[in-house]
Amino acid sequence: MYLFDLHCDTITRLNDGVRLEPNDRSLLLNAAQLALGRMRGENWCQCFAIFMPDEYRGRDAVDYYERSYRYFLEQMSFHSAYVEQVQNAPEAEAVIAQGKAAAILTVEGGSALAGDLGRVERLRECGVRMMTLTWNGENELGSGNLTSHGLTDFGRAVIPALEEAGIVADVSHLNDAGFWEVARLAKRPLCASHSNSRSVCEHLRNLTDDQFRFLAEHQGLAGINYYVGFLAEEAANVTFDHLAAHVSHFLELGGEDVLALGSDFDGADTPPWLSSVEHTCGLYTRMCAEFGREITDKIFWGNAFRFFS
Ligand SMILES: [Zn+2]
């Protein structure tokens, strides 16, 4: 199995110690949902997000970003026998060929820019390859899905700056007005790193059919999110069939070359059968049985690989 996962919050969870013992901070082995040591031998490229909580703005946001980045670097260095940061898909393939996991650094929340366009260059320097413009609330770039207005002037200026820096604009977490503004401004393909289908599960964090079709028509990418609340409206007993319904619906919309995975590990409650990264192997087997190996391989690897090439 080759696995390319577009989103997890493990860096933030380990660095901030969310629901973990104080000394449980190693990316190699931990009690979080994702650990390098539990995926040894798998061919794996993982996007690691620096998640920006909505309470940090300006200087505090910059400090928070830099602290998280230092932690990410430290973990890459401590565990360099197991993982290596990469900038694109061919680099990921080369690292995987050496028996290591490939790590792509991303940012969840444009507040990491602190309203300063110059900080796009800092993110580029750090090797950040994708950034959601907002989280759920409002920031300098625009408003997330908790409100309904779109981008600010600064947010509109950020899109070409990201494209110039080779950083993918990630439209997950935006509200609909924001999505369509980004769609109108973007010259390069967009990614919704961890969002499901709103037709299957009515939630503002999920993509409408028109939004998904836009991604499909513009060489974009959309990662299936394992969060129970985005998979099913009744989040109590989420089964494989719930997840498969999102995949089926997206495939009906022409998503064979668009669909990928965006687990949201360590950022969301996931079903027990998908409670941590090693369960992804079981998901692969079930997806192959349901959708066939060719399509499953595209969802697990091929589409994201092409996009990040
Ligand atoms: Zn998220």
PDB file of C-alpha atoms and ligand atoms in Angstrom:
ATOM      1  CA  MET A   1       0.000   0.000   0.000  1.00  0.00           C
ATOM      2  CA  TYR A   2       1.119   3.522  -0.835  1.00  0.00           C
ATOM      3  CA  LEU A   3      -0.485   6.192   1.362  1.00  0.00           C
ATOM      4  CA  PHE A   4      -0.526   9.973   0.839  1.00  0.00           C
ATOM      5  CA  ASP A   5      -2.466  11.724   3.620  1.00  0.00           C
ATOM      6  CA  LEU A   6      -3.198  15.425   3.110  1.00  0.00           C
ATOM      7  CA  HIS A   7      -3.875  16.435   6.700  1.00  0.00           C
ATOM      8  CA  CYS A   8      -3.143  15.633  10.327  1.00  0.00           C
ATOM      9  CA  ASP A   9      -2.781  17.776  13.460  1.00  0.00           C
ATOM     10  CA  THR A  10      -0.249  15.509  15.176  1.00  0.00           C
ATOM     11  CA  ILE A  11       2.484  18.169  15.376  1.00  0.00           C
ATOM     12  CA  THR A  12       0.170  20.499  17.264  1.00  0.00           C
ATOM     13  CA  ARG A  13      -1.230  17.790  19.497  1.00  0.00           C
ATOM     14  CA  LEU A  14       2.201  16.528  20.525  1.00  0.00           C
ATOM     15  CA  ASN A  15       3.756  19.976  20.885  1.00  0.00           C
ATOM     16  CA  ASP A  16       0.837  21.325  22.926  1.00  0.00           C
ATOM     17  CA  GLY A  17       0.358  18.036  24.817  1.00  0.00           C
ATOM     18  CA  VAL A  18      -3.389  17.857  24.101  1.00  0.00           C
ATOM     19  CA  ARG A  19      -4.871  14.874  26.043  1.00  0.00           C
ATOM     20  CA  LEU A  20      -1.410  13.322  26.417  1.00  0.00           C
ATOM     21  CA  GLU A  21       0.976  12.675  29.294  1.00  0.00           C
ATOM     22  CA  PRO A  22       3.603  15.432  29.699  1.00  0.00           C
ATOM     23  CA  ASN A  23       6.476  13.252  28.427  1.00  0.00           C
ATOM     24  CA  ASP A  24       4.478  11.758  25.548  1.00  0.00           C
ATOM     25  CA  ARG A  25       5.761  14.077  22.827  1.00  0.00           C
ATOM     26  CA  SER A  26       7.674  11.868  20.437  1.00  0.00           C
ATOM     27  CA  LEU A  27       6.552  11.619  16.822  1.00  0.00           C
ATOM     28  CA  LEU A  28       8.082   8.123  16.751  1.00  0.00           C
ATOM     29  CA  LEU A  29       6.022   6.494  19.507  1.00  0.00           C
ATOM     30  CA  ASN A  30       3.201   8.134  21.404  1.00  0.00           C
ATOM     31  CA  ALA A  31      -0.409   7.768  22.513  1.00  0.00           C
ATOM     32  CA  ALA A  32      -1.624  10.104  19.760  1.00  0.00           C
ATOM     33  CA  GLN A  33      -3.435   8.836  16.659  1.00  0.00           C
ATOM     34  CA  LEU A  34      -0.401   9.039  14.442  1.00  0.00           C
ATOM     35  CA  ALA A  35       3.139   7.815  15.161  1.00  0.00           C
ATOM     36  CA  LEU A  36       5.971   7.028  12.771  1.00  0.00           C
ATOM     37  CA  GLY A  37       6.789   3.809  14.611  1.00  0.00           C
ATOM     38  CA  ARG A  38       3.352   2.348  13.943  1.00  0.00           C
ATOM     39  CA  MET A  39       3.704   2.692  10.163  1.00  0.00           C
ATOM     40  CA  ARG A  40       7.158   1.178   9.666  1.00  0.00           C
ATOM     41  CA  GLY A  41       7.439  -0.618   6.354  1.00  0.00           C
ATOM     42  CA  GLU A  42       4.509   1.244   4.754  1.00  0.00           C
ATOM     43  CA  ASN A  43       5.066   3.556   1.788  1.00  0.00           C
ATOM     44  CA  TRP A  44       3.837   6.744   3.357  1.00  0.00           C
ATOM     45  CA  CYS A  45       3.797  10.462   2.642  1.00  0.00           C
ATOM     46  CA  GLN A  46       2.140  12.511   5.385  1.00  0.00           C
ATOM     47  CA  CYS A  47       1.207  16.197   5.333  1.00  0.00           C
ATOM     48  CA  PHE A  48       1.870  17.554   8.837  1.00  0.00           C
ATOM     49  CA  ALA A  49      -0.054  20.738   9.580  1.00  0.00           C
ATOM     50  CA  ILE A  50       0.975  23.463  11.958  1.00  0.00           C
ATOM     51  CA  PHE A  51      -2.499  24.202  13.283  1.00  0.00           C
ATOM     52  CA  MET A  52      -3.086  27.853  14.222  1.00  0.00           C
ATOM     53  CA  PRO A  53      -5.696  28.197  17.008  1.00  0.00           C
ATOM     54  CA  ASP A  54      -8.114  31.074  16.379  1.00  0.00           C
ATOM     55  CA  GLU A  55      -7.198  32.748  19.675  1.00  0.00           C
ATOM     56  CA  TYR A  56      -3.707  33.685  18.402  1.00  0.00           C
ATOM     57  CA  ARG A  57      -3.375  36.770  16.233  1.00  0.00           C
ATOM     58  CA  GLY A  58      -0.481  39.058  15.261  1.00  0.00           C
ATOM     59  CA  ARG A  59       2.750  38.581  17.258  1.00  0.00           C
ATOM     60  CA  ASP A  60       1.232  35.730  19.288  1.00  0.00           C
ATOM     61  CA  ALA A  61       0.397  33.873  16.071  1.00  0.00           C
ATOM     62  CA  VAL A  62       3.938  34.325  14.735  1.00  0.00           C
ATOM     63  CA  ASP A  63       5.408  33.055  18.028  1.00  0.00           C
ATOM     64  CA  TYR A  64       3.035  30.089  18.036  1.00  0.00           C
ATOM     65  CA  TYR A  65       3.905  29.206  14.430  1.00  0.00           C
ATOM     66  CA  GLU A  66       7.656  29.467  15.061  1.00  0.00           C
ATOM     67  CA  ARG A  67       7.411  27.341  18.232  1.00  0.00           C
ATOM     68  CA  SER A  68       5.495  24.646  16.334  1.00  0.00           C
ATOM     69  CA  TYR A  69       7.960  24.784  13.446  1.00  0.00           C
ATOM     70  CA  ARG A  70      10.903  24.312  15.826  1.00  0.00           C
ATOM     71  CA  TYR A  71       9.162  21.254  17.271  1.00  0.00           C
ATOM     72  CA  PHE A  72       8.556  19.846  13.762  1.00  0.00           C
ATOM     73  CA  LEU A  73      12.231  20.353  12.820  1.00  0.00           C
ATOM     74  CA  GLU A  74      13.391  18.819  16.091  1.00  0.00           C
ATOM     75  CA  GLN A  75      11.270  15.715  15.470  1.00  0.00           C
ATOM     76  CA  MET A  76      12.515  15.424  11.866  1.00  0.00           C
ATOM     77  CA  SER A  77      16.064  15.548  13.197  1.00  0.00           C
ATOM     78  CA  PHE A  78      15.556  13.176  16.198  1.00  0.00           C
ATOM     79  CA  HIS A  79      13.873  10.595  13.979  1.00  0.00           C
ATOM     80  CA  SER A  80      15.835  11.091  10.781  1.00  0.00           C
ATOM     81  CA  ALA A  81      16.186   7.313  10.396  1.00  0.00           C
ATOM     82  CA  TYR A  82      12.393   7.108  10.022  1.00  0.00           C
ATOM     83  CA  VAL A  83      11.246  10.318   8.366  1.00  0.00           C
ATOM     84  CA  GLU A  84      12.412  13.173   6.180  1.00  0.00           C
ATOM     85  CA  GLN A  85      10.824  16.464   5.200  1.00  0.00           C
ATOM     86  CA  VAL A  86      10.167  16.780   1.459  1.00  0.00           C
ATOM     87  CA  GLN A  87       8.970  19.583  -0.796  1.00  0.00           C
ATOM     88  CA  ASN A  88       7.196  17.664  -3.543  1.00  0.00           C
ATOM     89  CA  ALA A  89       6.046  14.242  -4.705  1.00  0.00           C
ATOM     90  CA  PRO A  90       9.228  13.070  -6.498  1.00  0.00           C
ATOM     91  CA  GLU A  91      11.200  13.877  -3.328  1.00  0.00           C
ATOM     92  CA  ALA A  92       8.624  11.913  -1.338  1.00  0.00           C
ATOM     93  CA  GLU A  93       9.083   8.935  -3.633  1.00  0.00           C
ATOM     94  CA  ALA A  94      12.874   9.080  -3.194  1.00  0.00           C
ATOM     95  CA  VAL A  95      12.620   9.205   0.611  1.00  0.00           C
ATOM     96  CA  ILE A  96      10.122   6.334   0.641  1.00  0.00           C
ATOM     97  CA  ALA A  97      12.496   4.296  -1.531  1.00  0.00           C
ATOM     98  CA  GLN A  98      15.030   4.637   1.326  1.00  0.00           C
ATOM     99  CA  GLY A  99      12.513   3.021   3.686  1.00  0.00           C
ATOM    100  CA  LYS A 100      11.475   6.245   5.444  1.00  0.00           C
ATOM    101  CA  ALA A 101       8.232   8.189   5.684  1.00  0.00           C
ATOM    102  CA  ALA A 102       8.050  11.455   3.738  1.00  0.00           C
ATOM    103  CA  ALA A 103       6.750  14.546   5.558  1.00  0.00           C
ATOM    104  CA  ILE A 104       5.269  17.610   3.881  1.00  0.00           C
ATOM    105  CA  LEU A 105       4.854  20.642   6.132  1.00  0.00           C
ATOM    106  CA  THR A 106       1.547  22.508   5.816  1.00  0.00           C
ATOM    107  CA  VAL A 107      -0.243  25.223   7.787  1.00  0.00           C
ATOM    108  CA  GLU A 108      -3.842  25.199   8.989  1.00  0.00           C
ATOM    109  CA  GLY A 109      -4.881  28.827   9.404  1.00  0.00           C
ATOM    110  CA  GLY A 110      -3.564  31.873   7.510  1.00  0.00           C
ATOM    111  CA  SER A 111      -3.180  33.717  10.822  1.00  0.00           C
ATOM    112  CA  ALA A 112       0.373  32.312  10.638  1.00  0.00           C
ATOM    113  CA  LEU A 113       1.038  35.278   8.318  1.00  0.00           C
ATOM    114  CA  ALA A 114      -0.066  37.744  11.020  1.00  0.00           C
ATOM    115  CA  GLY A 115      -1.387  40.066   8.315  1.00  0.00           C
ATOM    116  CA  ASP A 116       2.083  40.481   6.760  1.00  0.00           C
ATOM    117  CA  LEU A 117       2.477  39.398   3.128  1.00  0.00           C
ATOM    118  CA  GLY A 118       6.239  39.183   3.718  1.00  0.00           C
ATOM    119  CA  ARG A 119       5.674  36.148   5.928  1.00  0.00           C
ATOM    120  CA  VAL A 120       4.667  34.059   2.892  1.00  0.00           C
ATOM    121  CA  GLU A 121       8.399  34.014   2.134  1.00  0.00           C
ATOM    122  CA  ARG A 122       9.144  32.772   5.666  1.00  0.00           C
ATOM    123  CA  LEU A 123       6.689  29.898   5.185  1.00  0.00           C
ATOM    124  CA  ARG A 124       8.270  29.059   1.845  1.00  0.00           C
ATOM    125  CA  GLU A 125      11.701  29.015   3.532  1.00  0.00           C
ATOM    126  CA  CYS A 126      10.368  26.526   6.101  1.00  0.00           C
ATOM    127  CA  GLY A 127       9.252  24.253   3.258  1.00  0.00           C
ATOM    128  CA  VAL A 128       5.523  24.838   3.827  1.00  0.00           C
ATOM    129  CA  ARG A 129       3.751  23.527   0.723  1.00  0.00           C
ATOM    130  CA  MET A 130       0.060  24.126   1.497  1.00  0.00           C
ATOM    131  CA  MET A 131      -1.950  26.453   3.753  1.00  0.00           C
ATOM    132  CA  THR A 132      -5.624  26.766   4.631  1.00  0.00           C
ATOM    133  CA  LEU A 133      -6.558  30.443   4.466  1.00  0.00           C
ATOM    134  CA  THR A 134      -8.614  30.278   7.656  1.00  0.00           C
ATOM    135  CA  TRP A 135      -9.607  27.923  10.409  1.00  0.00           C
ATOM    136  CA  ASN A 136     -13.235  28.136  11.571  1.00  0.00           C
ATOM    137  CA  GLY A 137     -13.196  31.733  12.796  1.00  0.00           C
ATOM    138  CA  GLU A 138     -12.179  35.060  11.280  1.00  0.00           C
ATOM    139  CA  ASN A 139      -8.596  36.091  10.709  1.00  0.00           C
ATOM    140  CA  GLU A 140      -6.695  38.686   8.687  1.00  0.00           C
ATOM    141  CA  LEU A 141      -7.427  36.803   5.427  1.00  0.00           C
ATOM    142  CA  GLY A 142     -11.139  36.241   5.770  1.00  0.00           C
ATOM    143  CA  SER A 143     -13.738  34.282   7.658  1.00  0.00           C
ATOM    144  CA  GLY A 144     -14.055  30.552   8.116  1.00  0.00           C
ATOM    145  CA  ASN A 145     -17.201  28.473   8.134  1.00  0.00           C
ATOM    146  CA  LEU A 146     -18.572  29.936  11.397  1.00  0.00           C
ATOM    147  CA  THR A 147     -19.499  33.133   9.525  1.00  0.00           C
ATOM    148  CA  SER A 148     -20.565  33.724   5.954  1.00  0.00           C
ATOM    149  CA  HIS A 149     -18.597  36.609   4.467  1.00  0.00           C
ATOM    150  CA  GLY A 150     -15.615  35.964   2.219  1.00  0.00           C
ATOM    151  CA  LEU A 151     -12.056  37.235   1.989  1.00  0.00           C
ATOM    152  CA  THR A 152     -10.545  40.536   3.134  1.00  0.00           C
ATOM    153  CA  ASP A 153      -8.371  42.696   0.844  1.00  0.00           C
ATOM    154  CA  PHE A 154      -5.376  41.088   2.532  1.00  0.00           C
ATOM    155  CA  GLY A 155      -6.798  37.627   1.882  1.00  0.00           C
ATOM    156  CA  ARG A 156      -7.246  38.484  -1.806  1.00  0.00           C
ATOM    157  CA  ALA A 157      -3.596  39.631  -1.955  1.00  0.00           C
ATOM    158  CA  VAL A 158      -2.420  36.393  -0.308  1.00  0.00           C
ATOM    159  CA  ILE A 159      -3.652  34.111  -3.135  1.00  0.00           C
ATOM    160  CA  PRO A 160      -1.163  35.300  -5.816  1.00  0.00           C
ATOM    161  CA  ALA A 161       1.589  35.504  -3.173  1.00  0.00           C
ATOM    162  CA  LEU A 162       1.049  31.857  -2.232  1.00  0.00           C
ATOM    163  CA  GLU A 163       1.014  30.837  -5.882  1.00  0.00           C
ATOM    164  CA  GLU A 164       4.231  32.737  -6.485  1.00  0.00           C
ATOM    165  CA  ALA A 165       5.829  30.908  -3.535  1.00  0.00           C
ATOM    166  CA  GLY A 166       4.609  27.497  -4.729  1.00  0.00           C
ATOM    167  CA  ILE A 167       2.337  27.087  -1.704  1.00  0.00           C
ATOM    168  CA  VAL A 168      -1.016  25.440  -2.442  1.00  0.00           C
ATOM    169  CA  ALA A 169      -4.093  27.379  -1.303  1.00  0.00           C
ATOM    170  CA  ASP A 170      -6.117  24.950   0.807  1.00  0.00           C
ATOM    171  CA  VAL A 171      -9.840  25.793   0.784  1.00  0.00           C
ATOM    172  CA  SER A 172     -10.871  23.498   3.654  1.00  0.00           C
ATOM    173  CA  HIS A 173     -12.453  25.471   6.536  1.00  0.00           C
ATOM    174  CA  LEU A 174     -13.518  28.407   4.324  1.00  0.00           C
ATOM    175  CA  ASN A 175     -17.175  29.378   4.101  1.00  0.00           C
ATOM    176  CA  ASP A 176     -18.878  29.274   0.699  1.00  0.00           C
ATOM    177  CA  ALA A 177     -18.298  32.958  -0.101  1.00  0.00           C
ATOM    178  CA  GLY A 178     -14.594  32.504   0.654  1.00  0.00           C
ATOM    179  CA  PHE A 179     -14.367  29.339  -1.422  1.00  0.00           C
ATOM    180  CA  TRP A 180     -15.791  31.031  -4.509  1.00  0.00           C
ATOM    181  CA  GLU A 181     -13.618  34.107  -4.108  1.00  0.00           C
ATOM    182  CA  VAL A 182     -10.508  31.922  -3.940  1.00  0.00           C
ATOM    183  CA  ALA A 183     -11.815  29.940  -6.933  1.00  0.00           C
ATOM    184  CA  ARG A 184     -12.198  33.163  -8.912  1.00  0.00           C
ATOM    185  CA  LEU A 185      -8.742  34.517  -7.985  1.00  0.00           C
ATOM    186  CA  ALA A 186      -6.678  31.326  -8.202  1.00  0.00           C
ATOM    187  CA  LYS A 187      -4.619  30.623 -11.294  1.00  0.00           C
ATOM    188  CA  ARG A 188      -3.247  27.337  -9.980  1.00  0.00           C
ATOM    189  CA  PRO A 189      -5.099  24.186  -8.839  1.00  0.00           C
ATOM    190  CA  LEU A 190      -6.695  24.254  -5.383  1.00  0.00           C
ATOM    191  CA  CYS A 191      -6.878  21.633  -2.678  1.00  0.00           C
ATOM    192  CA  ALA A 192      -9.533  20.939  -0.054  1.00  0.00           C
ATOM    193  CA  SER A 193      -7.234  18.900   2.159  1.00  0.00           C
ATOM    194  CA  HIS A 194      -9.811  17.510   4.601  1.00  0.00           C
ATOM    195  CA  SER A 195     -13.457  18.009   3.564  1.00  0.00           C
ATOM    196  CA  ASN A 196     -16.261  15.599   2.636  1.00  0.00           C
ATOM    197  CA  SER A 197     -19.491  15.851   0.630  1.00  0.00           C
ATOM    198  CA  ARG A 198     -22.242  18.148   1.880  1.00  0.00           C
ATOM    199  CA  SER A 199     -24.827  16.233  -0.171  1.00  0.00           C
ATOM    200  CA  VAL A 200     -24.019  13.114   1.859  1.00  0.00           C
ATOM    201  CA  CYS A 201     -23.524  14.811   5.244  1.00  0.00           C
ATOM    202  CA  GLU A 202     -25.020  18.277   5.678  1.00  0.00           C
ATOM    203  CA  HIS A 203     -22.216  20.237   7.350  1.00  0.00           C
ATOM    204  CA  LEU A 204     -20.776  23.609   6.354  1.00  0.00           C
ATOM    205  CA  ARG A 205     -17.257  22.154   6.546  1.00  0.00           C
ATOM    206  CA  ASN A 206     -18.116  19.761   3.705  1.00  0.00           C
ATOM    207  CA  LEU A 207     -17.978  20.622  -0.005  1.00  0.00           C
ATOM    208  CA  THR A 208     -21.076  21.314  -2.082  1.00  0.00           C
ATOM    209  CA  ASP A 209     -21.376  19.436  -5.378  1.00  0.00           C
ATOM    210  CA  ASP A 210     -20.575  22.647  -7.284  1.00  0.00           C
ATOM    211  CA  GLN A 211     -17.436  23.197  -5.210  1.00  0.00           C
ATOM    212  CA  PHE A 212     -16.273  19.648  -5.800  1.00  0.00           C
ATOM    213  CA  ARG A 213     -17.017  19.952  -9.535  1.00  0.00           C
ATOM    214  CA  PHE A 214     -14.962  23.156  -9.597  1.00  0.00           C
ATOM    215  CA  LEU A 215     -12.007  21.290  -8.063  1.00  0.00           C
ATOM    216  CA  ALA A 216     -12.482  18.468 -10.568  1.00  0.00           C
ATOM    217  CA  GLU A 217     -12.609  20.819 -13.548  1.00  0.00           C
ATOM    218  CA  HIS A 218      -9.468  22.674 -12.441  1.00  0.00           C
ATOM    219  CA  GLN A 219      -7.081  19.787 -11.656  1.00  0.00           C
ATOM    220  CA  GLY A 220      -7.751  20.176  -7.925  1.00  0.00           C
ATOM    221  CA  LEU A 221      -7.648  17.708  -5.056  1.00  0.00           C
ATOM    222  CA  ALA A 222      -9.997  16.825  -2.171  1.00  0.00           C
ATOM    223  CA  GLY A 223      -9.088  14.693   0.842  1.00  0.00           C
ATOM    224  CA  ILE A 224     -11.698  12.538   2.607  1.00  0.00           C
ATOM    225  CA  ASN A 225     -11.862  13.520   6.300  1.00  0.00           C
ATOM    226  CA  TYR A 226     -12.349  10.727   8.891  1.00  0.00           C
ATOM    227  CA  TYR A 227     -14.031  13.004  11.454  1.00  0.00           C
ATOM    228  CA  VAL A 228     -17.310  11.341  12.510  1.00  0.00           C
ATOM    229  CA  GLY A 229     -19.217  14.641  12.356  1.00  0.00           C
ATOM    230  CA  PHE A 230     -18.296  15.187   8.697  1.00  0.00           C
ATOM    231  CA  LEU A 231     -18.891  11.546   7.717  1.00  0.00           C
ATOM    232  CA  ALA A 232     -22.427  11.208   9.076  1.00  0.00           C
ATOM    233  CA  GLU A 233     -25.147  13.420  10.525  1.00  0.00           C
ATOM    234  CA  GLU A 234     -25.684  10.738  13.228  1.00  0.00           C
ATOM    235  CA  ALA A 235     -22.104  10.605  14.438  1.00  0.00           C
ATOM    236  CA  ALA A 236     -22.638   7.809  17.006  1.00  0.00           C
ATOM    237  CA  ASN A 237     -22.155   4.730  14.825  1.00  0.00           C
ATOM    238  CA  VAL A 238     -20.136   5.689  11.815  1.00  0.00           C
ATOM    239  CA  THR A 239     -19.360   2.710   9.612  1.00  0.00           C
ATOM    240  CA  PHE A 240     -17.272   2.087   6.513  1.00  0.00           C
ATOM    241  CA  ASP A 241     -20.471   2.494   4.470  1.00  0.00           C
ATOM    242  CA  HIS A 242     -20.758   6.117   5.610  1.00  0.00           C
ATOM    243  CA  LEU A 243     -17.245   6.859   4.362  1.00  0.00           C
ATOM    244  CA  ALA A 244     -17.861   4.894   1.162  1.00  0.00           C
ATOM    245  CA  ALA A 245     -20.995   7.000   0.495  1.00  0.00           C
ATOM    246  CA  HIS A 246     -18.829  10.142   0.287  1.00  0.00           C
ATOM    247  CA  VAL A 247     -16.385   8.402  -2.035  1.00  0.00           C
ATOM    248  CA  SER A 248     -19.218   7.067  -4.248  1.00  0.00           C
ATOM    249  CA  HIS A 249     -20.866  10.465  -4.464  1.00  0.00           C
ATOM    250  CA  PHE A 250     -17.624  12.224  -5.372  1.00  0.00           C
ATOM    251  CA  LEU A 251     -16.892   9.534  -7.972  1.00  0.00           C
ATOM    252  CA  GLU A 252     -20.327  10.160  -9.506  1.00  0.00           C
ATOM    253  CA  LEU A 253     -19.372  13.837  -9.774  1.00  0.00           C
ATOM    254  CA  GLY A 254     -16.313  12.891 -11.823  1.00  0.00           C
ATOM    255  CA  GLY A 255     -13.874  12.696  -8.931  1.00  0.00           C
ATOM    256  CA  GLU A 256     -11.754   9.713  -9.927  1.00  0.00           C
ATOM    257  CA  ASP A 257      -8.693  11.925 -10.417  1.00  0.00           C
ATOM    258  CA  VAL A 258      -9.568  14.364  -7.604  1.00  0.00           C
ATOM    259  CA  LEU A 259     -10.133  12.229  -4.534  1.00  0.00           C
ATOM    260  CA  ALA A 260      -7.478  11.679  -1.906  1.00  0.00           C
ATOM    261  CA  LEU A 261      -7.335  11.195   1.872  1.00  0.00           C
ATOM    262  CA  GLY A 262      -7.211  13.880   4.562  1.00  0.00           C
ATOM    263  CA  SER A 263      -7.455  11.878   7.771  1.00  0.00           C
ATOM    264  CA  ASP A 264      -7.517  14.771  10.284  1.00  0.00           C
ATOM    265  CA  PHE A 265      -5.770  12.451  12.766  1.00  0.00           C
ATOM    266  CA  ASP A 266      -5.094  14.149  16.100  1.00  0.00           C
ATOM    267  CA  GLY A 267      -7.465  16.944  15.185  1.00  0.00           C
ATOM    268  CA  ALA A 268     -10.793  15.131  15.252  1.00  0.00           C
ATOM    269  CA  ASP A 269     -12.754  12.190  16.684  1.00  0.00           C
ATOM    270  CA  THR A 270     -12.608   9.360  14.181  1.00  0.00           C
ATOM    271  CA  PRO A 271     -14.579   6.057  14.190  1.00  0.00           C
ATOM    272  CA  PRO A 272     -13.091   3.185  16.280  1.00  0.00           C
ATOM    273  CA  TRP A 273     -12.256   1.205  13.123  1.00  0.00           C
ATOM    274  CA  LEU A 274     -10.231   4.190  11.902  1.00  0.00           C
ATOM    275  CA  SER A 275      -8.930   5.349  15.277  1.00  0.00           C
ATOM    276  CA  SER A 276      -5.243   5.605  14.375  1.00  0.00           C
ATOM    277  CA  VAL A 277      -2.920   5.647  11.426  1.00  0.00           C
ATOM    278  CA  GLU A 278      -2.204   1.884  11.251  1.00  0.00           C
ATOM    279  CA  HIS A 279      -5.952   1.294  10.655  1.00  0.00           C
ATOM    280  CA  THR A 280      -5.467   2.936   7.272  1.00  0.00           C
ATOM    281  CA  CYS A 281      -4.202  -0.455   6.011  1.00  0.00           C
ATOM    282  CA  GLY A 282      -7.620  -1.985   6.817  1.00  0.00           C
ATOM    283  CA  LEU A 283      -9.320   0.936   5.093  1.00  0.00           C
ATOM    284  CA  TYR A 284      -7.224   0.227   1.995  1.00  0.00           C
ATOM    285  CA  THR A 285      -8.388  -3.407   1.900  1.00  0.00           C
ATOM    286  CA  ARG A 286     -12.051  -2.412   2.265  1.00  0.00           C
ATOM    287  CA  MET A 287     -11.751   0.347  -0.323  1.00  0.00           C
ATOM    288  CA  CYS A 288     -10.173  -2.100  -2.799  1.00  0.00           C
ATOM    289  CA  ALA A 289     -13.094  -4.490  -2.262  1.00  0.00           C
ATOM    290  CA  GLU A 290     -15.658  -1.695  -2.711  1.00  0.00           C
ATOM    291  CA  PHE A 291     -14.144   0.439  -5.479  1.00  0.00           C
ATOM    292  CA  GLY A 292     -11.477  -1.775  -7.051  1.00  0.00           C
ATOM    293  CA  ARG A 293      -7.743  -1.546  -6.737  1.00  0.00           C
ATOM    294  CA  GLU A 294      -7.166   0.963  -9.537  1.00  0.00           C
ATOM    295  CA  ILE A 295      -9.455   3.646  -8.105  1.00  0.00           C
ATOM    296  CA  THR A 296      -8.345   2.930  -4.531  1.00  0.00           C
ATOM    297  CA  ASP A 297      -4.696   3.397  -5.496  1.00  0.00           C
ATOM    298  CA  LYS A 298      -5.571   6.753  -7.067  1.00  0.00           C
ATOM    299  CA  ILE A 299      -7.341   7.849  -3.868  1.00  0.00           C
ATOM    300  CA  PHE A 300      -4.609   6.553  -1.574  1.00  0.00           C
ATOM    301  CA  TRP A 301      -1.669   7.800  -3.594  1.00  0.00           C
ATOM    302  CA  GLY A 302      -1.873   8.567  -7.308  1.00  0.00           C
ATOM    303  CA  ASN A 303      -3.988  11.720  -7.285  1.00  0.00           C
ATOM    304  CA  ALA A 304      -2.083  13.442  -4.495  1.00  0.00           C
ATOM    305  CA  PHE A 305       1.209  12.324  -6.027  1.00  0.00           C
ATOM    306  CA  ARG A 306       0.292  13.946  -9.361  1.00  0.00           C
ATOM    307  CA  PHE A 307      -0.924  17.103  -7.611  1.00  0.00           C
ATOM    308  CA  PHE A 308       2.244  17.487  -5.507  1.00  0.00           C
ATOM    309  CA  SER A 309       4.470  16.730  -8.446  1.00  0.00           C
TER     310      SER A 309
HETATM  311 ZN    ZN B   1      -9.099  21.203  10.145  1.00  0.00          ZN
END
